[in-house]
mmCIF file of C-alpha atoms and ligand atoms in Angstrom:
data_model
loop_
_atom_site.group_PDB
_atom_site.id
_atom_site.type_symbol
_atom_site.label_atom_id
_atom_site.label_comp_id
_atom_site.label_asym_id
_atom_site.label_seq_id
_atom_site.Cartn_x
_atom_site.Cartn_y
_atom_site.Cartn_z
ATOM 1 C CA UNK A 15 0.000 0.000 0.000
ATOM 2 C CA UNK A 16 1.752 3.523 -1.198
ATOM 3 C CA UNK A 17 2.169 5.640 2.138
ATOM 4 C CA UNK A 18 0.463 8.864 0.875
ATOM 5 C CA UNK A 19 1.407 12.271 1.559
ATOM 6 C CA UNK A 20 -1.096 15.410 1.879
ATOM 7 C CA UNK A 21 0.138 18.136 -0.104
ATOM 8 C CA UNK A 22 -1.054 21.404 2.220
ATOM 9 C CA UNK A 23 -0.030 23.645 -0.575
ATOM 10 C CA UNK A 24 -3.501 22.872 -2.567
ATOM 11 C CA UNK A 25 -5.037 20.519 0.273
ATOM 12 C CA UNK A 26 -6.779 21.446 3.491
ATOM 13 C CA UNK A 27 -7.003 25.499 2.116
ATOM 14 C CA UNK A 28 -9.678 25.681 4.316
ATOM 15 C CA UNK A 29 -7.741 26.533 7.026
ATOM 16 C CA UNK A 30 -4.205 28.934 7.411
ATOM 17 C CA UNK A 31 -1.122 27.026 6.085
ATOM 18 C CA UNK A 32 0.065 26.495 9.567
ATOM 19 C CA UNK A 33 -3.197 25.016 10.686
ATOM 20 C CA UNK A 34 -3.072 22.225 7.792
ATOM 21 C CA UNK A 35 -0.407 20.409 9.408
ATOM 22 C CA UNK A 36 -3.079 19.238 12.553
ATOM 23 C CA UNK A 37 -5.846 19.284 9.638
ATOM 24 C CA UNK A 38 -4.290 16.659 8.140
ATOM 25 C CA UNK A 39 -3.212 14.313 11.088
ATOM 26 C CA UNK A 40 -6.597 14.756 12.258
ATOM 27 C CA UNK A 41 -7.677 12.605 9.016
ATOM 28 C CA UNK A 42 -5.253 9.827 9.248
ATOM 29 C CA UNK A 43 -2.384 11.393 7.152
ATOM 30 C CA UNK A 44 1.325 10.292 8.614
ATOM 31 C CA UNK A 45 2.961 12.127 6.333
ATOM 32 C CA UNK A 46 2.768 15.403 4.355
ATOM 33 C CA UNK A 47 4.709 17.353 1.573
ATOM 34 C CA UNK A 48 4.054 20.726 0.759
ATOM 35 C CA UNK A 49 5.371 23.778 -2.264
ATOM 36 C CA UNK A 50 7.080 25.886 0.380
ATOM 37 C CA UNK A 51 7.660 26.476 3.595
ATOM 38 C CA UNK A 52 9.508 29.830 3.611
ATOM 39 C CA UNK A 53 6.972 32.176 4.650
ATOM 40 C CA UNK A 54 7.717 30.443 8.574
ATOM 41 C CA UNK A 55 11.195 29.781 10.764
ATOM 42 C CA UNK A 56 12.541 26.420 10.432
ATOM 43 C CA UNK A 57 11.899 25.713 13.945
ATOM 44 C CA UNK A 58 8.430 26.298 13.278
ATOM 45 C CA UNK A 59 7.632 24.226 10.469
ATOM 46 C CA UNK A 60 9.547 21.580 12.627
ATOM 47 C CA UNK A 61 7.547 22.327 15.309
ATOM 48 C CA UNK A 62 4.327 21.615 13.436
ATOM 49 C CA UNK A 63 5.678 18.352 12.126
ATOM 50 C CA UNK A 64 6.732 16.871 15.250
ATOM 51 C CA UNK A 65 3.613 18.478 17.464
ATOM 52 C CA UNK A 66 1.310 16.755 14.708
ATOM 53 C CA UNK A 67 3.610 12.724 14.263
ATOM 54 C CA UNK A 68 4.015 13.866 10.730
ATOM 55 C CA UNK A 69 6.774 12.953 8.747
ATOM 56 C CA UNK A 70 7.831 15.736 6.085
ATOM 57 C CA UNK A 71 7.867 13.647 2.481
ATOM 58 C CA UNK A 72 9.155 16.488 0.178
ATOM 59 C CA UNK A 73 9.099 20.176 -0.278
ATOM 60 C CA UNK A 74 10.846 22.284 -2.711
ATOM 61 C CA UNK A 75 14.023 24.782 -2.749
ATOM 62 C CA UNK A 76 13.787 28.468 -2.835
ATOM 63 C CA UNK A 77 12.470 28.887 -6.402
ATOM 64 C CA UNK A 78 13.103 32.567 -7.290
ATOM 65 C CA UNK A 79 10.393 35.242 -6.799
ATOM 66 C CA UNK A 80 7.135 33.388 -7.379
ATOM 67 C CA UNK A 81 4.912 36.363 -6.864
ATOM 68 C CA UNK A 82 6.950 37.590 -10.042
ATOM 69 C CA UNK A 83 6.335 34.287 -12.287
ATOM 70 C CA UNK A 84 9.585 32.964 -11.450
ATOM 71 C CA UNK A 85 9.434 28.907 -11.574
ATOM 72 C CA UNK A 86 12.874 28.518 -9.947
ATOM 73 C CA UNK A 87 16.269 28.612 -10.782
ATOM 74 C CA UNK A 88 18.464 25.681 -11.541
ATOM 75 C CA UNK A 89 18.711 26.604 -15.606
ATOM 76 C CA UNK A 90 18.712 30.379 -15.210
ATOM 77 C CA UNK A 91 22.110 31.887 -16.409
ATOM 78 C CA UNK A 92 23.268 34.628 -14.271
ATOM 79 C CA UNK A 93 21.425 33.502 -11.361
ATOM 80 C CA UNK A 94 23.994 31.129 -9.909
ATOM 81 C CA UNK A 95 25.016 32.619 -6.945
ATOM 82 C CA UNK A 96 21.207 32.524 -5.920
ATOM 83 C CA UNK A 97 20.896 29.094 -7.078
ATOM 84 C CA UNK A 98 23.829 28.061 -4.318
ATOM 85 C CA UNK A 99 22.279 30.485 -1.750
ATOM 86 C CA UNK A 100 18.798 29.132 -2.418
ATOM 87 C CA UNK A 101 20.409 25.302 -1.667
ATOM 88 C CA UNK A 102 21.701 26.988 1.981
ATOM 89 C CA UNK A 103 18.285 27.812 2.751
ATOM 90 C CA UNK A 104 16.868 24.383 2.256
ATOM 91 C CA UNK A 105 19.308 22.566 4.182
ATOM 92 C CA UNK A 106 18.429 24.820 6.950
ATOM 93 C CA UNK A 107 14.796 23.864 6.536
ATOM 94 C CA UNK A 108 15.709 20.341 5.776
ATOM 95 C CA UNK A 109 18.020 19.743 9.222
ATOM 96 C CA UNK A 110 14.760 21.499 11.299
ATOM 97 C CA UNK A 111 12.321 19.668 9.994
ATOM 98 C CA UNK A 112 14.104 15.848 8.925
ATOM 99 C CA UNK A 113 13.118 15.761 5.308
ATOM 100 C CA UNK A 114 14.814 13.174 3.248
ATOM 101 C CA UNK A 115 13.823 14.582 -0.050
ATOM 102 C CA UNK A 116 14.009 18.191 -1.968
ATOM 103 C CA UNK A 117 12.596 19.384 -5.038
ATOM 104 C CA UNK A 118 14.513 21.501 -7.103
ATOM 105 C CA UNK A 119 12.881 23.546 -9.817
ATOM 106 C CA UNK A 120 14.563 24.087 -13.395
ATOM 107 C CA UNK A 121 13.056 27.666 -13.863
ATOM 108 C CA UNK A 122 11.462 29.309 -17.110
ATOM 109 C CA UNK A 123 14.010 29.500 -19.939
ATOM 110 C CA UNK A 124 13.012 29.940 -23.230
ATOM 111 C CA UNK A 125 16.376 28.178 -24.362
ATOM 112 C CA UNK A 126 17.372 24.532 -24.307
ATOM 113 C CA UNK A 127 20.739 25.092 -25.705
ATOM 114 C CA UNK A 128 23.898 23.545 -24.692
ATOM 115 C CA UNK A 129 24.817 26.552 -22.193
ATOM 116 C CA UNK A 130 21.798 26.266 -20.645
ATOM 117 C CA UNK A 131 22.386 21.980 -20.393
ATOM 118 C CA UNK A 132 25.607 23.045 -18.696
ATOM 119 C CA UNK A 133 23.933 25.392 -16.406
ATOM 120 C CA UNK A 134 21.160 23.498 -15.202
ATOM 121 C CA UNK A 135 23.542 20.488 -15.191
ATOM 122 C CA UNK A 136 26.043 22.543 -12.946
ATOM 123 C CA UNK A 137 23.432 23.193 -10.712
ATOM 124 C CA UNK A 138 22.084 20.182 -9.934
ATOM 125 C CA UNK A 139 25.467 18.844 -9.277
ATOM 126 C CA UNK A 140 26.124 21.906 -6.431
ATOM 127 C CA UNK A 141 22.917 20.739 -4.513
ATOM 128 C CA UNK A 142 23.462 16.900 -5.101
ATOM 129 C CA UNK A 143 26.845 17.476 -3.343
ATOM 130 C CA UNK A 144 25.682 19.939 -0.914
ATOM 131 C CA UNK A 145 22.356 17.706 0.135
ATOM 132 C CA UNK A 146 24.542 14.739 -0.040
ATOM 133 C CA UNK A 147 26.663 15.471 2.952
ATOM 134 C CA UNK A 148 23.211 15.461 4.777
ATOM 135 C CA UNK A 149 22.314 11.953 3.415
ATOM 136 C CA UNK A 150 18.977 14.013 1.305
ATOM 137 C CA UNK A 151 18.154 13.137 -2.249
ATOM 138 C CA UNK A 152 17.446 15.868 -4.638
ATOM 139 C CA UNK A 153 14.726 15.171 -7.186
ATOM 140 C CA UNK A 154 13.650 16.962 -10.665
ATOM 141 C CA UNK A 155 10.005 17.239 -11.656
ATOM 142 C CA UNK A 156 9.004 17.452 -15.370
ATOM 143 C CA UNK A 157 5.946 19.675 -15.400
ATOM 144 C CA UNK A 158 3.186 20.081 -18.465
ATOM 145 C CA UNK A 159 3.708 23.144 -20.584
ATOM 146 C CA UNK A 160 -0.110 23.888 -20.400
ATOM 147 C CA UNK A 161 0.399 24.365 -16.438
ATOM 148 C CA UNK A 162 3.845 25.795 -16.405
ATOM 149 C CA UNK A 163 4.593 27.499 -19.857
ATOM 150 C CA UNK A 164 8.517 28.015 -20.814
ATOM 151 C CA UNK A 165 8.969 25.576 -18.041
ATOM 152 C CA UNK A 166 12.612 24.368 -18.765
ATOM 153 C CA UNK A 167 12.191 20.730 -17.375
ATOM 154 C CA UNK A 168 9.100 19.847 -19.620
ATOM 155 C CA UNK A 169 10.271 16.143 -20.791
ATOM 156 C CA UNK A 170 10.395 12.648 -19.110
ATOM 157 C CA UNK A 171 13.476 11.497 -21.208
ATOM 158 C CA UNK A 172 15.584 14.829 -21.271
ATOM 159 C CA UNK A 173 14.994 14.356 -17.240
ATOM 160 C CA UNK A 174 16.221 11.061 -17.344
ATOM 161 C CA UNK A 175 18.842 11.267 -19.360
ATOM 162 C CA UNK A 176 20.108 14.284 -17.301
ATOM 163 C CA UNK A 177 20.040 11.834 -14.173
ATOM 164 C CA UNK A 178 22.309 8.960 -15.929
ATOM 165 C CA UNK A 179 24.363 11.965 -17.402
ATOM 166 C CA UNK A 180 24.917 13.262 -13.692
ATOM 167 C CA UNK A 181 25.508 9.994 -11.923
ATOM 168 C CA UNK A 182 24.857 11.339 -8.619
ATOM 169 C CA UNK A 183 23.201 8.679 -6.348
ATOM 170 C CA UNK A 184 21.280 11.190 -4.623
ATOM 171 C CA UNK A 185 19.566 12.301 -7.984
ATOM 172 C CA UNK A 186 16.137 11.298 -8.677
ATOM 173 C CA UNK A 187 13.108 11.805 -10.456
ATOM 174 C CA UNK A 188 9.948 13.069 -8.694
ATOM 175 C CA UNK A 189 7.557 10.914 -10.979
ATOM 176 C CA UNK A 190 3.895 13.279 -11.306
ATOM 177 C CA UNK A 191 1.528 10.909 -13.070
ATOM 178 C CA UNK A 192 -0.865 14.383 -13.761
ATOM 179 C CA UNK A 193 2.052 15.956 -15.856
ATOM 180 C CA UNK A 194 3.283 12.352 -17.203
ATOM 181 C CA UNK A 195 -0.094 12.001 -19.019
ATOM 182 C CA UNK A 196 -0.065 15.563 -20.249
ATOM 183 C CA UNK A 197 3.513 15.881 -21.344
ATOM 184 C CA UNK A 198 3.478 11.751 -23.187
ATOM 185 C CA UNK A 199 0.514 9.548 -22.079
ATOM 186 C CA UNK A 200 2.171 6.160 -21.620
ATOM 187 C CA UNK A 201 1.848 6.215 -17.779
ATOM 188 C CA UNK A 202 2.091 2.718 -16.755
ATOM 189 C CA UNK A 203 4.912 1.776 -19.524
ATOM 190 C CA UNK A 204 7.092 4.805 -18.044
ATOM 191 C CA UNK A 205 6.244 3.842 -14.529
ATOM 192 C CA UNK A 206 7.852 0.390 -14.956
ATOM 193 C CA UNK A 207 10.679 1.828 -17.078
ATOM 194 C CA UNK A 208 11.908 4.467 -14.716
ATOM 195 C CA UNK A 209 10.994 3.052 -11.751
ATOM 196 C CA UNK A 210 15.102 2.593 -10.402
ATOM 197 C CA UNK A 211 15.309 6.360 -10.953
ATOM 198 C CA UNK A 212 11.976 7.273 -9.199
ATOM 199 C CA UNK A 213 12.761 9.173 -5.539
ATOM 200 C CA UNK A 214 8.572 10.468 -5.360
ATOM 201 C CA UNK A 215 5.456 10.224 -6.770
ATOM 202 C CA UNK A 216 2.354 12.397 -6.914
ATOM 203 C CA UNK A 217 -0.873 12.146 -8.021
ATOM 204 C CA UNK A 218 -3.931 13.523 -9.360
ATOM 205 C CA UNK A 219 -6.955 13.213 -11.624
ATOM 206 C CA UNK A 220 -6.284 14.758 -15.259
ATOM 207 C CA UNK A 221 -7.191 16.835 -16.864
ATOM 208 C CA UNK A 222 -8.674 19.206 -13.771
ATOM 209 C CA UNK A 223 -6.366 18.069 -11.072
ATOM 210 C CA UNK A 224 -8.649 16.669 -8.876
ATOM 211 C CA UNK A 225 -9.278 13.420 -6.849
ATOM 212 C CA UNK A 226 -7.328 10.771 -8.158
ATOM 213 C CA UNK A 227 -10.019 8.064 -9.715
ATOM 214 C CA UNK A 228 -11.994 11.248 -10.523
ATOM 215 C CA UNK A 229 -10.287 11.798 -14.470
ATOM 216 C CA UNK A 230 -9.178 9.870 -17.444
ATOM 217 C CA UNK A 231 -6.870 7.481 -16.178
ATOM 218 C CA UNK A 232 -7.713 4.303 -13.722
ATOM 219 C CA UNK A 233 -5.812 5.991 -10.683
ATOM 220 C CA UNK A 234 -6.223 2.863 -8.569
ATOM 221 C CA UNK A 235 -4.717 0.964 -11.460
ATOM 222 C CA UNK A 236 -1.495 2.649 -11.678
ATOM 223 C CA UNK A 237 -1.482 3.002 -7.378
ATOM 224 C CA UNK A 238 -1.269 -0.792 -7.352
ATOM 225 C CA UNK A 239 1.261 -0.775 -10.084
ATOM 226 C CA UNK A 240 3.409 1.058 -7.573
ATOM 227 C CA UNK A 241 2.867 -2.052 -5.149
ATOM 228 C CA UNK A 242 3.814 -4.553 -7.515
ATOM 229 C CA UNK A 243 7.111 -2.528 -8.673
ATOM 230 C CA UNK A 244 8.251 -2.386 -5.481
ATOM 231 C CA UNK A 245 7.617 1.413 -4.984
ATOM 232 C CA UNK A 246 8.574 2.088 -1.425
ATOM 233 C CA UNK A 247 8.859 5.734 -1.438
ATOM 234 C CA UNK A 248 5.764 7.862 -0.967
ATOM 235 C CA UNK A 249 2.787 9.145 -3.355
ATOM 236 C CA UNK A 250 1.875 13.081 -2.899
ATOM 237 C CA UNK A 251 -1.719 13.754 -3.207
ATOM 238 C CA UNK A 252 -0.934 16.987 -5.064
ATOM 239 C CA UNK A 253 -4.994 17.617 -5.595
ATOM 240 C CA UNK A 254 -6.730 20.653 -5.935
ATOM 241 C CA UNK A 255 -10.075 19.351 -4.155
ATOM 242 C CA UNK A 256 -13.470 19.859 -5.835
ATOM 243 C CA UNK A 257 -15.080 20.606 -2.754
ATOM 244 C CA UNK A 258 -14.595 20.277 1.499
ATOM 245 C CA UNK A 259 -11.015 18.568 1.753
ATOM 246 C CA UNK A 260 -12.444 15.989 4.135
ATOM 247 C CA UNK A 261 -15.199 15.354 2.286
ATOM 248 C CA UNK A 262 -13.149 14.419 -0.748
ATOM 249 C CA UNK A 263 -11.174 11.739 0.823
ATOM 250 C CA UNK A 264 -13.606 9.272 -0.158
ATOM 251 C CA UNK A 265 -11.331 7.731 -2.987
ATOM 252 C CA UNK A 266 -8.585 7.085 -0.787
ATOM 253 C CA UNK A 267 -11.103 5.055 1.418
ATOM 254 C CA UNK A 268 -12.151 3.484 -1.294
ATOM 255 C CA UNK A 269 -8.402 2.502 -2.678
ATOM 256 C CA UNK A 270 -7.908 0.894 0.638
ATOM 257 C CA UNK A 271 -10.706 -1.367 0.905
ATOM 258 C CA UNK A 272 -10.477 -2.525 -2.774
HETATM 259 O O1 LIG B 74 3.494 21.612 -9.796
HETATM 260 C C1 LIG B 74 3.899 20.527 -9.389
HETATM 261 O O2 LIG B 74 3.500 19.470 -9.889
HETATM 262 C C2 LIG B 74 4.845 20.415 -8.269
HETATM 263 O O3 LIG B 74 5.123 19.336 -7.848
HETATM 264 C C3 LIG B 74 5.453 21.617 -7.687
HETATM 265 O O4 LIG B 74 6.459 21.268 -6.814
HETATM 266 C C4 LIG B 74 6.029 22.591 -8.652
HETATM 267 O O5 LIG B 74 5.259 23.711 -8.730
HETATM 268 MG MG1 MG B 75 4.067 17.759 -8.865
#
């Protein structure tokens, strides 16, 4: 059984972000993962995690100046120095709050040239190393081009092959079935073939990013697909909910008793 993760960026909104940590122990969550949590100390986000017998799946590094449209970082030439800085800041939030797993975003670039390769590549390497030394796994997302336009990391293979090119162990991909069917289709084929380079998974319903088992594809399916490959690692309900959180959770019940 996949050990799913709230995500209180788009779950639990009924209440401040701080508040969605109890929100979602309160429903029977273990673990949670969340966009950012920069907005709050360290020691508070910590504080919340521990108060609450959550364990922190995932969040993301520093990715820019969102407000602004920024999407991170990594492949952004001239922004380097913030890149490195950025990977300070999560460790700092990593060693408060225990995570074992950060996100880091490629950024909007409209280029896919060779310097840009080299950049993002040089990048990745800095926070492999740094996050390393901590025994945390860095992971790249490829995210749809509908969602995330310019998005620099918009391909399943170009993120794969920039894993094997790397050869860091602590390098992995952060598998989101909603933006694998929208980028290729071909879920379940690409599940089983990347599977030894898979450090997180998330899900939701496509196209409207809803309940999973709510959309095109037979979310339950691919959940048990995890199972049998051996997926040990956890699944981030990354869900906009239609309605009430807690009313929602139905299809999680419902994937359990199956
Ligand atoms: O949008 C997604 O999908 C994510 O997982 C985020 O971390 C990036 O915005
Ligand atoms: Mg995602």
């Amino acid at each position: 059984m996949p050990q799913f993760a709230a995500n209180l960026t788009m779950m639990f909104n009924e209440v401040a972000f701080l508040e969605r940590f109890a929100a979602a122990a309160m429903v029977g969550f273990t673990a949670v993962e969340f966009l950012f949590p920069y907005d709050h100390t360290p020691e508070v986000i910590g504080e919340r995690l521990r108060e609450n017998g959550l364990t922190p799946a995932l969040f993301n590094m520093p990715p820019g100046n969102w407000q602004a449209g920024e999407r991170g970082l990594a492949a952004l030439d001239g922004r380097q120095n913030e890149f490195r800085a950025s990977v300070d800041v999560a460790l700092r939030y990593a060693r408060s709050t225990g995570v074992r797993r950060l996100h880091v975003m490629s950024g909007l670039a409209s280029r896919k040239d060779a310097a840009a390769v080299a950049i993002y590549r040089n990048s990745l390497t800095y926070a492999c190393d740094q996050a390393g030394a901590d025994g945390i796994d860095i992971v790249i997302e490829p995210i749809n081009p509908r969602d995330m336009p310019g998005y620099f990391l918009n391909d399943f293979d170009f993120a794969a092959d920039t894993i094997s090119a790397l050869d860091r162990p602590n390098l992995k991909l952060q598998f989101d079935i909603y933006h694998r069917q929208i980028i290729h289709g071909d879920v379940l084929t690409a599940l089983r073939r990347l599977m030894p380079i898979i450090g997180h998974v998330q899900i939701a319903s496509v196209p409207l990013r809803n309940e999973p088992a709510t959309g095109e594809l037979d979310d339950f399916r691919l959940l048990r697909e995890l199972d049998i490959l051996g997926y040990k690692g956890f699944v981030g309900c990354e869900y906009r909910p239609v309605g009430n959180t807690v009313a929602g959770l139905g299809w999680m019940d419902a994937f359990r008793s199956q």
